[in-house]
Coordinates of C-alpha atoms and ligand atoms in Angstrom, one line a residue:
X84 CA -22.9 -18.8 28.1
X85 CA -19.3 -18.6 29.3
X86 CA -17.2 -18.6 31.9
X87 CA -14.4 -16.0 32.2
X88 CA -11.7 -16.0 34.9
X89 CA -10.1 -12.8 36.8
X90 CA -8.4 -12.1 40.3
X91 CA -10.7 -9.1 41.3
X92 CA -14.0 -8.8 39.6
X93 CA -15.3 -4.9 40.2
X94 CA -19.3 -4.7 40.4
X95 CA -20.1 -0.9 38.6
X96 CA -18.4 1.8 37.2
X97 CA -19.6 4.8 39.7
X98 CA -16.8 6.7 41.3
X99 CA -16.4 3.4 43.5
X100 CA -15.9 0.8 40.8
X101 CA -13.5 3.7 38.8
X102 CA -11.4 4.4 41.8
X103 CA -10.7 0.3 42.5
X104 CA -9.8 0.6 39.3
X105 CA -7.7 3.1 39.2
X106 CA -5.8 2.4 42.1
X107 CA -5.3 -1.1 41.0
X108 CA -3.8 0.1 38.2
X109 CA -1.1 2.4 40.1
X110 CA -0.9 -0.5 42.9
X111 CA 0.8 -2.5 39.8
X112 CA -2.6 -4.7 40.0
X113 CA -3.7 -5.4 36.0
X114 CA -6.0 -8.5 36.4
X115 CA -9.2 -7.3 37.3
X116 CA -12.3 -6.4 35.1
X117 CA -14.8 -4.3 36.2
X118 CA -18.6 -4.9 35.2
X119 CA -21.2 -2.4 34.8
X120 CA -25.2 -3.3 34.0
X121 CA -25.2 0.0 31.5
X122 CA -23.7 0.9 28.4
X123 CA -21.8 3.5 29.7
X124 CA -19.6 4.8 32.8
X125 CA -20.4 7.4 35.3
X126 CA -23.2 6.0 37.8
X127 CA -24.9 9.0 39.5
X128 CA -23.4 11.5 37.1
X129 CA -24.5 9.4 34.2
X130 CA -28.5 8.8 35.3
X131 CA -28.9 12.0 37.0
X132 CA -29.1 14.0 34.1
X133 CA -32.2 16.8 35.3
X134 CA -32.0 20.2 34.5
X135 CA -29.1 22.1 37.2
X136 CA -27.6 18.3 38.4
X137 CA -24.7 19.6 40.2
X138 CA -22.6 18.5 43.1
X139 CA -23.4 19.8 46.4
X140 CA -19.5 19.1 47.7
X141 CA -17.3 21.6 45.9
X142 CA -15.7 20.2 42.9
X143 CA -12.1 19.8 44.1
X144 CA -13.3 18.1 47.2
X145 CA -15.9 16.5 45.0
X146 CA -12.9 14.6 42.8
X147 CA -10.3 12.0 43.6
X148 CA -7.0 13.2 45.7
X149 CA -4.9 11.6 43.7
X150 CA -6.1 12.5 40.1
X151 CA -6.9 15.7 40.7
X152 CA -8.8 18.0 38.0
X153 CA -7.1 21.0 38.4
X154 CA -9.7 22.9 35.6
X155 CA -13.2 22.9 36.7
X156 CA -15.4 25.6 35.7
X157 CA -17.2 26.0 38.7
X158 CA -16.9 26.1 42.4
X159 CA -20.2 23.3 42.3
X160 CA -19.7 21.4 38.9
X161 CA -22.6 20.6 36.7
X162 CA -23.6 16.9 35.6
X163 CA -21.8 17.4 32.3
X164 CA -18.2 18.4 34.0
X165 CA -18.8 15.6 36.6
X166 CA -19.1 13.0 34.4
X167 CA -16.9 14.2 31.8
X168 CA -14.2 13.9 34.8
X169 CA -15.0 9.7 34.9
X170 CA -14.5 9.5 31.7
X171 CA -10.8 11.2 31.8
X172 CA -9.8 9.1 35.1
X173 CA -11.0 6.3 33.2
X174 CA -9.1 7.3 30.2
X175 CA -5.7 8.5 31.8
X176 CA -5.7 5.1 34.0
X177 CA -5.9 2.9 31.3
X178 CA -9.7 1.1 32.7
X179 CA -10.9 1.1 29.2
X180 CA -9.8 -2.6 28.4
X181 CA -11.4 -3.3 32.3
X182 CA -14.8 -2.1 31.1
X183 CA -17.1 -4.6 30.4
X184 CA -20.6 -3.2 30.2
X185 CA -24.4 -4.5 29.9
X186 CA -22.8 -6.4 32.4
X187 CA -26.0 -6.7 35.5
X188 CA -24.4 -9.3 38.1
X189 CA -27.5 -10.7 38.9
X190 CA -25.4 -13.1 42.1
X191 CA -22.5 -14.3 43.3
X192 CA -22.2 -17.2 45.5
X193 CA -18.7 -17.8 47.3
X194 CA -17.3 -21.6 46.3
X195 CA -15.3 -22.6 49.8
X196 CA -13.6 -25.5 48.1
X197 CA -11.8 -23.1 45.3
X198 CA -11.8 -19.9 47.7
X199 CA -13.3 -17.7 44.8
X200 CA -16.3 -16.3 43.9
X201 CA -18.7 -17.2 41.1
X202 CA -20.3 -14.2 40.0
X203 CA -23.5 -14.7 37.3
X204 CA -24.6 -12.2 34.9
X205 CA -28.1 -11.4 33.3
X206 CA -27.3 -13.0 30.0
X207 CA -26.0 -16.5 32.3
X208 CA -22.4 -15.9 31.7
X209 CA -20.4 -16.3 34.7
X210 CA -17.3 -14.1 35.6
X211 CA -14.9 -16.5 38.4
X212 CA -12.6 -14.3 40.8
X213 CA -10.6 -14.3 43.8
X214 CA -12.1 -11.2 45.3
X215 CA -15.2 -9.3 44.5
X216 CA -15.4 -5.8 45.1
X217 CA -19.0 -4.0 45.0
X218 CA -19.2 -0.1 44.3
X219 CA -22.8 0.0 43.1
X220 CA -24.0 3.2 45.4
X221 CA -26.5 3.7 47.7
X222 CA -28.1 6.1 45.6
X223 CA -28.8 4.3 42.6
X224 CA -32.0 2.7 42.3
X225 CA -35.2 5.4 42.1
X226 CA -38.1 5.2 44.5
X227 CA -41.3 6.5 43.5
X228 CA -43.9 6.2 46.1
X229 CA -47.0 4.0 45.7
X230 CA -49.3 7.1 45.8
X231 CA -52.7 5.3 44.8
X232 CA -53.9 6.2 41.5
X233 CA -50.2 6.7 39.5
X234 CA -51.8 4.4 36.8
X235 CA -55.1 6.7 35.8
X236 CA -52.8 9.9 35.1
X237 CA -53.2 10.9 31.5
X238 CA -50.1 13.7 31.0
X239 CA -46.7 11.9 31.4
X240 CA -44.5 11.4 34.7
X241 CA -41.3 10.3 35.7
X242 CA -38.8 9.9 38.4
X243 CA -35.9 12.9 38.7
X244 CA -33.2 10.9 38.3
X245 CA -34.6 9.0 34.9
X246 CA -35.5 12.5 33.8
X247 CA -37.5 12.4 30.4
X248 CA -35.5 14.8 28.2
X249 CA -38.3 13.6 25.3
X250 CA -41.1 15.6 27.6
X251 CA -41.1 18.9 27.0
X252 CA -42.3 21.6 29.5
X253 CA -42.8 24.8 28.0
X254 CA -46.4 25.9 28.6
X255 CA -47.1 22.8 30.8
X256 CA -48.6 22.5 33.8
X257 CA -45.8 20.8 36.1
X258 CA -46.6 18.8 39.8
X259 CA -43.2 18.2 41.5
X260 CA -43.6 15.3 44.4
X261 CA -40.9 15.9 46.5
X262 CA -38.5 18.9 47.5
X263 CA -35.1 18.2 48.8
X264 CA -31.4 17.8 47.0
X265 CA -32.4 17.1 43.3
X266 CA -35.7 19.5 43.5
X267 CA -34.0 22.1 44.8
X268 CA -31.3 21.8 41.9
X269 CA -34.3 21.3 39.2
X270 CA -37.2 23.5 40.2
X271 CA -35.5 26.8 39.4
X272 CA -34.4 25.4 36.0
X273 CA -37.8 24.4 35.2
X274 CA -39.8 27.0 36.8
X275 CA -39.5 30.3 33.8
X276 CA -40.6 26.9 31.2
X277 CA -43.5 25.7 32.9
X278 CA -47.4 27.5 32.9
X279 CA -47.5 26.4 36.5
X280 CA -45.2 24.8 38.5
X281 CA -47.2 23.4 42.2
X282 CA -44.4 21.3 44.6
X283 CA -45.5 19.2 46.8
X284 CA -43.2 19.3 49.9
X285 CA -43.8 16.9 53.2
X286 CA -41.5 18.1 55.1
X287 CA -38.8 21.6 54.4
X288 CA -35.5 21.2 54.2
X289 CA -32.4 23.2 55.8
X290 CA -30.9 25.7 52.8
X291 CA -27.6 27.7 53.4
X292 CA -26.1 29.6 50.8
X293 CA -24.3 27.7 48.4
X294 CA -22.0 30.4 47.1
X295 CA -21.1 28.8 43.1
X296 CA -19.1 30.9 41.4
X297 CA -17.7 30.7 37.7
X298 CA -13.4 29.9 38.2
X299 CA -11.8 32.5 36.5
X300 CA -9.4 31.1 33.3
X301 CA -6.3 32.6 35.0
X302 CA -7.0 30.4 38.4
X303 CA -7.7 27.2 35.8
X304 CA -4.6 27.8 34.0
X305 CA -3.0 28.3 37.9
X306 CA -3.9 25.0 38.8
X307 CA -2.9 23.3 35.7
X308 CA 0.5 24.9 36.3
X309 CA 1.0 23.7 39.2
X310 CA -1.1 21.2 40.2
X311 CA -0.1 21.0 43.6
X312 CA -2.6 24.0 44.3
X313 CA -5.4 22.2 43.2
X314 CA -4.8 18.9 45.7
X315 CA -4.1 22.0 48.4
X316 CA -7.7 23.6 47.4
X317 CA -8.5 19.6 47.6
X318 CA -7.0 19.6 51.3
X319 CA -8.3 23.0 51.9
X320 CA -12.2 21.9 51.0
X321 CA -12.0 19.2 53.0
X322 CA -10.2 20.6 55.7
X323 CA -12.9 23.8 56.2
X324 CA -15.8 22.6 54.5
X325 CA -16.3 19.5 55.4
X326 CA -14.4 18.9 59.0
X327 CA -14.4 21.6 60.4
X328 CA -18.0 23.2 59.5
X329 CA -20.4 20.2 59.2
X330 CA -18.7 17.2 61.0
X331 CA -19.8 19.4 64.4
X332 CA -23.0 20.3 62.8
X333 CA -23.5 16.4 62.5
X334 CA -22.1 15.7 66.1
X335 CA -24.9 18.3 67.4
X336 CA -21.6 21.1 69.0
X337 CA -24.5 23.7 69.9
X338 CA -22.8 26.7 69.3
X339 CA -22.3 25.3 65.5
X340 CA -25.7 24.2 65.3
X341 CA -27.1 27.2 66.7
X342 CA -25.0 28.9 64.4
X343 CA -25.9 27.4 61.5
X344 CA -29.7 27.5 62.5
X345 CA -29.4 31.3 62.3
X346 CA -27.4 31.7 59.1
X347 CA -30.1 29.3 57.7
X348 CA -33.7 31.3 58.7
X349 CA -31.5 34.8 57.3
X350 CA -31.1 33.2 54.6
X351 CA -34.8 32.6 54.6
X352 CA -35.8 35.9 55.3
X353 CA -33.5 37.3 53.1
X354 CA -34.9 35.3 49.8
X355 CA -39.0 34.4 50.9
X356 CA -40.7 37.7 50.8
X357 CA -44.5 36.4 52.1
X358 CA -44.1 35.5 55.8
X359 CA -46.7 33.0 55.5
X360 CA -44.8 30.8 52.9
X361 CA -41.3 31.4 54.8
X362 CA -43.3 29.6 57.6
X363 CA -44.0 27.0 55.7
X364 CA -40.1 26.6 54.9
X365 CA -39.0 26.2 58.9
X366 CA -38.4 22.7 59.0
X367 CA -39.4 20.7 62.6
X368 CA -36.2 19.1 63.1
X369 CA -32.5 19.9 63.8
X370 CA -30.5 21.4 61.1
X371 CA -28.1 18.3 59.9
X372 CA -30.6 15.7 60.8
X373 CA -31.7 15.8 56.6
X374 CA -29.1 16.4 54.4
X375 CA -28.4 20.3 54.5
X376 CA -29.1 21.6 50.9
X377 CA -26.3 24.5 49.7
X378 CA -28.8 26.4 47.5
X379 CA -29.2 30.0 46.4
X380 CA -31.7 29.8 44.1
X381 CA -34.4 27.5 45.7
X382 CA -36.3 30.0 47.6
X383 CA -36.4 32.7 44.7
X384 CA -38.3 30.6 42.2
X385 CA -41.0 30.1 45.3
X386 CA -41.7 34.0 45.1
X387 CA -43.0 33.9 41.6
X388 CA -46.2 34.2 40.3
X389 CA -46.6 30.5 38.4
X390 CA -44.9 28.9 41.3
X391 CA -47.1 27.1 44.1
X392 CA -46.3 25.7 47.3
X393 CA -48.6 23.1 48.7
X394 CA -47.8 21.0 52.0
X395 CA -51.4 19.2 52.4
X396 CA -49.8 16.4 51.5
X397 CA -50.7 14.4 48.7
X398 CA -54.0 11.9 48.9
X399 CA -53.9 10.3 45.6
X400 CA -53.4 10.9 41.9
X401 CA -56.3 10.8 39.6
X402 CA -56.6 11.4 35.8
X403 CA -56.2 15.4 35.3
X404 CA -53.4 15.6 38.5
X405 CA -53.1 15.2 41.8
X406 CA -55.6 15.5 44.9
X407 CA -54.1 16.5 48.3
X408 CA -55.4 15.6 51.3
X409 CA -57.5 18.8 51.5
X410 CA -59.4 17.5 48.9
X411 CA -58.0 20.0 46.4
X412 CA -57.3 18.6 43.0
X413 CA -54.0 20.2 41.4
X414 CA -54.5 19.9 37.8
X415 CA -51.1 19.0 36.1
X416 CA -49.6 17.4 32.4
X417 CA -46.5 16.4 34.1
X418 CA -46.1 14.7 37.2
X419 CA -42.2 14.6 38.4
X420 CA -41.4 12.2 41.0
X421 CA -38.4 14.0 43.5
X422 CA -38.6 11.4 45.6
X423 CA -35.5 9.8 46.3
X424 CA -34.1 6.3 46.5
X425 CA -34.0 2.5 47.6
X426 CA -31.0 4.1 49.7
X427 CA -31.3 1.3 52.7
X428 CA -31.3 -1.5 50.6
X429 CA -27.9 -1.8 49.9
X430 CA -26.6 -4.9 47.5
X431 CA -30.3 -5.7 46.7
X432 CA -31.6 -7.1 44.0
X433 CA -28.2 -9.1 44.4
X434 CA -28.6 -12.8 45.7
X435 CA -25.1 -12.9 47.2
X436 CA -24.4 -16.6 49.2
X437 CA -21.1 -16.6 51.2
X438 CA -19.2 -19.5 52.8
X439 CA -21.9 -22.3 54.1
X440 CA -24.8 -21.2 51.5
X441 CA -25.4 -17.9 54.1
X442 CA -27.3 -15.3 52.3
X443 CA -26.3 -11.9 52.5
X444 CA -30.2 -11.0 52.2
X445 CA -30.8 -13.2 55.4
X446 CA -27.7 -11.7 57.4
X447 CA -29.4 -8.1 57.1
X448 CA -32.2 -9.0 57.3
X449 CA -32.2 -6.0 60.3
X450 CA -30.7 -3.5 58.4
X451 CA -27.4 -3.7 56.7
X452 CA -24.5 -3.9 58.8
X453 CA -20.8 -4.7 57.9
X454 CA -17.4 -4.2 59.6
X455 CA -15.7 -0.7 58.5
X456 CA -18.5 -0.7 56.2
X457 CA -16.6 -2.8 54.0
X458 CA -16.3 -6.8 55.3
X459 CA -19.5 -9.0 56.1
X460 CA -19.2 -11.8 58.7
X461 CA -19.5 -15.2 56.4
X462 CA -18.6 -13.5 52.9
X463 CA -15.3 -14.1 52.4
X464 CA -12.9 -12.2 50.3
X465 CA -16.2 -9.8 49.6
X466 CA -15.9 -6.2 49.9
X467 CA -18.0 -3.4 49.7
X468 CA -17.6 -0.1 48.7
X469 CA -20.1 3.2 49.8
X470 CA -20.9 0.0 52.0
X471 CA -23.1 0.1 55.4
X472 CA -22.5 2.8 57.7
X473 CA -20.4 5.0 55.1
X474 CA -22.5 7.7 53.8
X475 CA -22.1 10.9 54.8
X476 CA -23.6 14.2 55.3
X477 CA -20.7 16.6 56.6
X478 CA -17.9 15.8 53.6
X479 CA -17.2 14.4 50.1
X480 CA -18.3 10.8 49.9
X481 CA -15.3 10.6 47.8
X482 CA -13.2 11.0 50.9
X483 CA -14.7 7.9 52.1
X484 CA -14.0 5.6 49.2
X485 CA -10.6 6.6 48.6
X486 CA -10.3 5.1 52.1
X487 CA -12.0 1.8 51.3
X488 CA -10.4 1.6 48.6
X489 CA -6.5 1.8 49.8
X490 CA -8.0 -0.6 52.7
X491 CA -8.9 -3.3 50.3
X492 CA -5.1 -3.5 48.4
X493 CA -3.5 -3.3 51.9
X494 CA -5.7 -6.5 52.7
X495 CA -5.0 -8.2 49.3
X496 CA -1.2 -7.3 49.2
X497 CA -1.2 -8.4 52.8
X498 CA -2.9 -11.7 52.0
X499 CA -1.0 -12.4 48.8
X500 CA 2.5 -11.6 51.0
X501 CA 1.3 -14.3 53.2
X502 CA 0.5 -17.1 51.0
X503 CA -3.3 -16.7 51.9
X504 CA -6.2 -17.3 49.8
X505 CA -9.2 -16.5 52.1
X506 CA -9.8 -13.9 54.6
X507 CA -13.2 -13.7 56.3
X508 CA -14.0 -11.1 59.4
X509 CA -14.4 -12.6 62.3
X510 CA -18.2 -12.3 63.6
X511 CA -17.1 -10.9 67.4
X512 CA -14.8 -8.1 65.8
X513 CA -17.6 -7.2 63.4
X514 CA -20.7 -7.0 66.1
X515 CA -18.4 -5.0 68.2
X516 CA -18.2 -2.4 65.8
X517 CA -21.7 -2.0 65.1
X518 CA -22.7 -2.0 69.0
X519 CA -20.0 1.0 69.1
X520 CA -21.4 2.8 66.2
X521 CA -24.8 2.0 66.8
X522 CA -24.1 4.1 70.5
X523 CA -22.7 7.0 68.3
X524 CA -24.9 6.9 65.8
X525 CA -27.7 7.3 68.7
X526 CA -25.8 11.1 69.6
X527 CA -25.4 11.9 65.9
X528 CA -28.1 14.8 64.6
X529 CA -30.2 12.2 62.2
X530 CA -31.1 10.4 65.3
X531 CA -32.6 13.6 66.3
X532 CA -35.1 13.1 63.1
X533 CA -37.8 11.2 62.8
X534 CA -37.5 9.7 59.3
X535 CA -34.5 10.3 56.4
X536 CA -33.5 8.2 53.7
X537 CA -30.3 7.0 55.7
X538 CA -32.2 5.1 58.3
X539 CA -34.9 2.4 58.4
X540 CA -38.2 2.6 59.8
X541 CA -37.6 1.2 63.1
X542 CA -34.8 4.1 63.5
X543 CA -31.9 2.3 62.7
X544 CA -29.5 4.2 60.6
X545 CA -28.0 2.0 58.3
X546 CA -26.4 4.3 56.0
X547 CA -24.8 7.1 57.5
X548 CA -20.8 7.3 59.7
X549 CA -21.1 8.9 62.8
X550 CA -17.4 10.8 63.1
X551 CA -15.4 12.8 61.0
X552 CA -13.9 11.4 57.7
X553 CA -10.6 12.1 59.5
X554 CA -11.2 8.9 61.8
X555 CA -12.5 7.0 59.1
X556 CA -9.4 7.4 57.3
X557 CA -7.4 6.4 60.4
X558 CA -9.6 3.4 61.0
X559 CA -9.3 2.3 57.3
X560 CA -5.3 3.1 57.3
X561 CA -4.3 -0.4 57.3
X562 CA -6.0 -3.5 57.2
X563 CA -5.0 -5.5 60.5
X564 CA -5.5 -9.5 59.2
X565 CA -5.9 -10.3 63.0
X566 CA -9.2 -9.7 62.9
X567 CA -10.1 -11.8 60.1
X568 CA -10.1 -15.8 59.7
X569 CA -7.5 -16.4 57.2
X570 CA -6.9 -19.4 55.4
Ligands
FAD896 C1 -28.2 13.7 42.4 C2 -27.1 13.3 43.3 C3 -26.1 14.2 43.8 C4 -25.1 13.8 44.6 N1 -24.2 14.7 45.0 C5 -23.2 14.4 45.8 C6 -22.3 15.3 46.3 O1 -22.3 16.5 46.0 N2 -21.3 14.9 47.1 C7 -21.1 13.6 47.5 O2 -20.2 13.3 48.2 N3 -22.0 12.7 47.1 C8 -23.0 13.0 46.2 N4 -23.9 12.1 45.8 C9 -23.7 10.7 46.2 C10 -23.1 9.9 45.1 O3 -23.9 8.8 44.8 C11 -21.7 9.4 45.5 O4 -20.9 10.6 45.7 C12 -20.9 8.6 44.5 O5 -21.0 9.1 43.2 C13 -21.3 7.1 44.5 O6 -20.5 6.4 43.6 P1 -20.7 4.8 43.5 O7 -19.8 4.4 42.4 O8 -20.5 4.2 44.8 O9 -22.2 4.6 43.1 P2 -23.0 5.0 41.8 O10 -22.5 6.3 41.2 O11 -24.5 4.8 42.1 O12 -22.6 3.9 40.7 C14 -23.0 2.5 40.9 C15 -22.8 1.8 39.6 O13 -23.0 0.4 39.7 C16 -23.8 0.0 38.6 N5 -24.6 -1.2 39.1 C17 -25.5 -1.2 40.0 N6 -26.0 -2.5 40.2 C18 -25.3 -3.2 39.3 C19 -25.3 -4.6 39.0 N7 -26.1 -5.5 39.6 N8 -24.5 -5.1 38.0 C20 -23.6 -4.2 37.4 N9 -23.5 -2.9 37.6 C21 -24.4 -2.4 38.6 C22 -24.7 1.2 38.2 O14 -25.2 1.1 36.9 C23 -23.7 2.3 38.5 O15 -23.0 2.6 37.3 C24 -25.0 12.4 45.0 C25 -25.9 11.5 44.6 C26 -27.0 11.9 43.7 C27 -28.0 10.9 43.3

């Protein structure tokens, strides 16, 4: 057991933890370590390894601003590319040495008389720092439902983002539970392998065209020439895509959503040739409320012969498949679980204890909630990245912890300039900014919805920002210490 001393311990090496990193390193910031449970970097684009994993922002938007990959093959990059892309920031910034892997914080607690944290690992070492950052997603722990019977199934199963590359499918008999972002992206891979292929869907999902195209060498070698073109396609993709298309989508505009609707059902129409299953595809709520799927070759694979559609819902699963709630037993040899993930649960497993032995479990114990997504009330020099509140489902998440980021060295710079050791937000300035987003959030499409992965059962949305990124970034511009406790 040891105990190892740094200024800002990092907690994961997603796109979160790599771009602290990165921007520590450019800020002139080189004592910092960054520690990751696995043996390797890349979070999402290092366990989400099923067949067609792709982005579903377009891969300049989908990458950092300032270390922009000005060669990606596609206008949607694969898992592969995506990951391959951490591994070069990681490399050309010089986080190597920061790395420190089967590193699983398992808690921190905050010590007020040293104003640092004490963070514990797994193995009982303990990492001591001045600031602790977390960037450990909100997409990153599986959930598989508790369908009654998972136990008794004889062929194999697993969850989509642990896919089983040992299992293979050719000739097999394949029950997919689930069908939004990752089926979508799967099914059609797996579909010409498999015998029969039966998804399960509860509720459809809004598809527009996705539009992936190959980038042609000349435009590659373009970019690399001048790289300025690529942060301007960056810009561009942002700009078009993401603000000015979805953001109104997401803030219900009619006209877009009506709009939208429309381009969606013809896009239907245009790729469903039984009328009975494209009426099964017409989802009951709003389009935006779920995450909109960009997907071209979704509904194809549901016109072929071995493909099945069933939307009984599921009753149980017994030894030879799975029985819907028609009574219908769906024989399978492979059950895959599409089913999403632990999204609202935020720092858990974590046992994090801030100033006065206040646990972060106990504080959101509601739902999560922080200020800016990033500060909690009571958990000093803590802050969170892809935090509360900061998902999104109109732009590049990317865009949103590039923010966080540059928010968290304005506040230690700021801090440091002063002399300070401690800053804490201040509870008033925290619950106003949850009352305020809490009455946007109520006017946002995913209110419209009944249930979604970025809210909790009681309809609070915990995980999702109301606005455009563009006020986000204006909100996050500098951090303003008058709103924090400072010692
Ligand atoms: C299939 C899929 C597709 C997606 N596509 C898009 C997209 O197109 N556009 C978009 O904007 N977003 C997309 N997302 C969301 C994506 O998660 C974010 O864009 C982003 O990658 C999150 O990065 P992160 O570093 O915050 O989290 P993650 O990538 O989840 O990384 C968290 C890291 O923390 C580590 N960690 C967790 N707990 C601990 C612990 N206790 N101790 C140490 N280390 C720990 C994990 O091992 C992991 O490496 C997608 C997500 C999924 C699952």
């Amino acid at each position: 057991m040891t105990t190892t001393s740094t200024r800002i311990a990092i907690i994961g090496a997603g796109h979160s933890g790599l771009c602290m990193g990165m921007q520590l390193k450019r800020a002139g910031i080189h004592d910092f370590v960054i520690l990751e449970k696995s043996a390797t970097l890349g979070g999402t684009w290092r366990d989400n390894t099923y067949p067609g994993a792709s982005c579903d922002a377009p891969s300049f938007l989908y990458s950092f601003s300032f270390a922009q990959k000005t060669d990606w093959s596609r206008r949607f990059a694969w898992q592969a590319e995506l990951l391959g892309y951490s591994v070069e920031c990681a490399v050309k910034h010089g986080l190597l040495p920061h790395l420190r892997f089967h590193a699983e914080v398992s808690a921190a607690r905050f010590d007020e008389a040293r104003n640092l944290w004490r963070v514990e690992l797994a193995g009982g070492d303990v990492v001591e720092a001045h600031f602790l950052v977390t960037g450990m997603g909100q997409l990153h722990h599986p959930a598989t439902p508790a369908i009654p019977g998972r136990e008794d199934f004889r062929g194999e199963q697993f969850h989509s983002a642990r896919w089983d590359h040992s299992v293979d499918l050719a000739t097999k008999r394949v029950a997919v539970i689930g069908n939004a972002a990752s089926a979508v992206q799967f099914v059609p891979q797996i579909a010409p392998l498999a015998s029969q292929l039966t998804i399960f869907q509860r509720s459809a999902n809004w598809l527009l065209p996705r539009k992936d195209r190959l980038y042609s060498p000349r435009l590659q070698r373009r970019m690399t020439r001048w790289p300025w073109l690529a942060k301007l396609r960056h810009d561009a993709q942002w700009f078009f895509f993401g603000e000015l298309q979805l953001t109104p989508l997401m803030k219900q505009v009619r006209f877009v959503q009506w709009f939208a609707t429309r381009k969606a059902l013809a896009h239907l129409r245009r790729q469903v040739r039984d009328p009975a299953l494209r009426a099964r595809l017409v989802p009951d709520f709003p389009i935006g409320a779920k995450r909109v799927l960009f997907n071209d070759d979704y509904y194809p694979t549901l016109n072929r012969d071995n493909v099945r559609l069933v939307t009984e819902g599921v009753e149980r699963i017994e030894r030879d498949g799975v029985r819907t709630k028609s009574g219908e037993l769906v024989e399978a040899d492979v059950i895959v679980y599409a089913t999403g993930f632990h999204a609202t649960d935020f720092l858990a497993p974590l046992a994090i204890t801030g100033a006065g032995g206040r646990k972060l479990s106990e504080e959101w114990k509601g739902g999560a909630h922080a200020y800016l997504g990033v500060a909690v009330s009571g958990f000093p020099n803590l802050f969170m990245l892809y935090g509360p509140n900061t998902n999104l489902g109109h732009n590049s998440i990317l865009v949103m912890i590039e923010a966080q980021v540059g928010y968290v060295i304005d506040a230690i710079r700021q801090l440091d300039a002063r002399g300070l050791k401690r800053l804490d937000v201040r509870r008033p300035v925290m619950d106003e900014y949850n009352a305020w987003l809490k009455r946007d959030l109520a006017k946002s499409v995913w209110a419209a919805d009944k249930q979604s992965w970025y809210k909790l059962a009681d309809g609070t949305i915990t995980n999702n920002w109301p606005h455009s990124t563009m006020r986000y970034r204006r909100l996050l511009r500098a951090a303003d210490l008058g709103v924090y406790e400072t010692v």
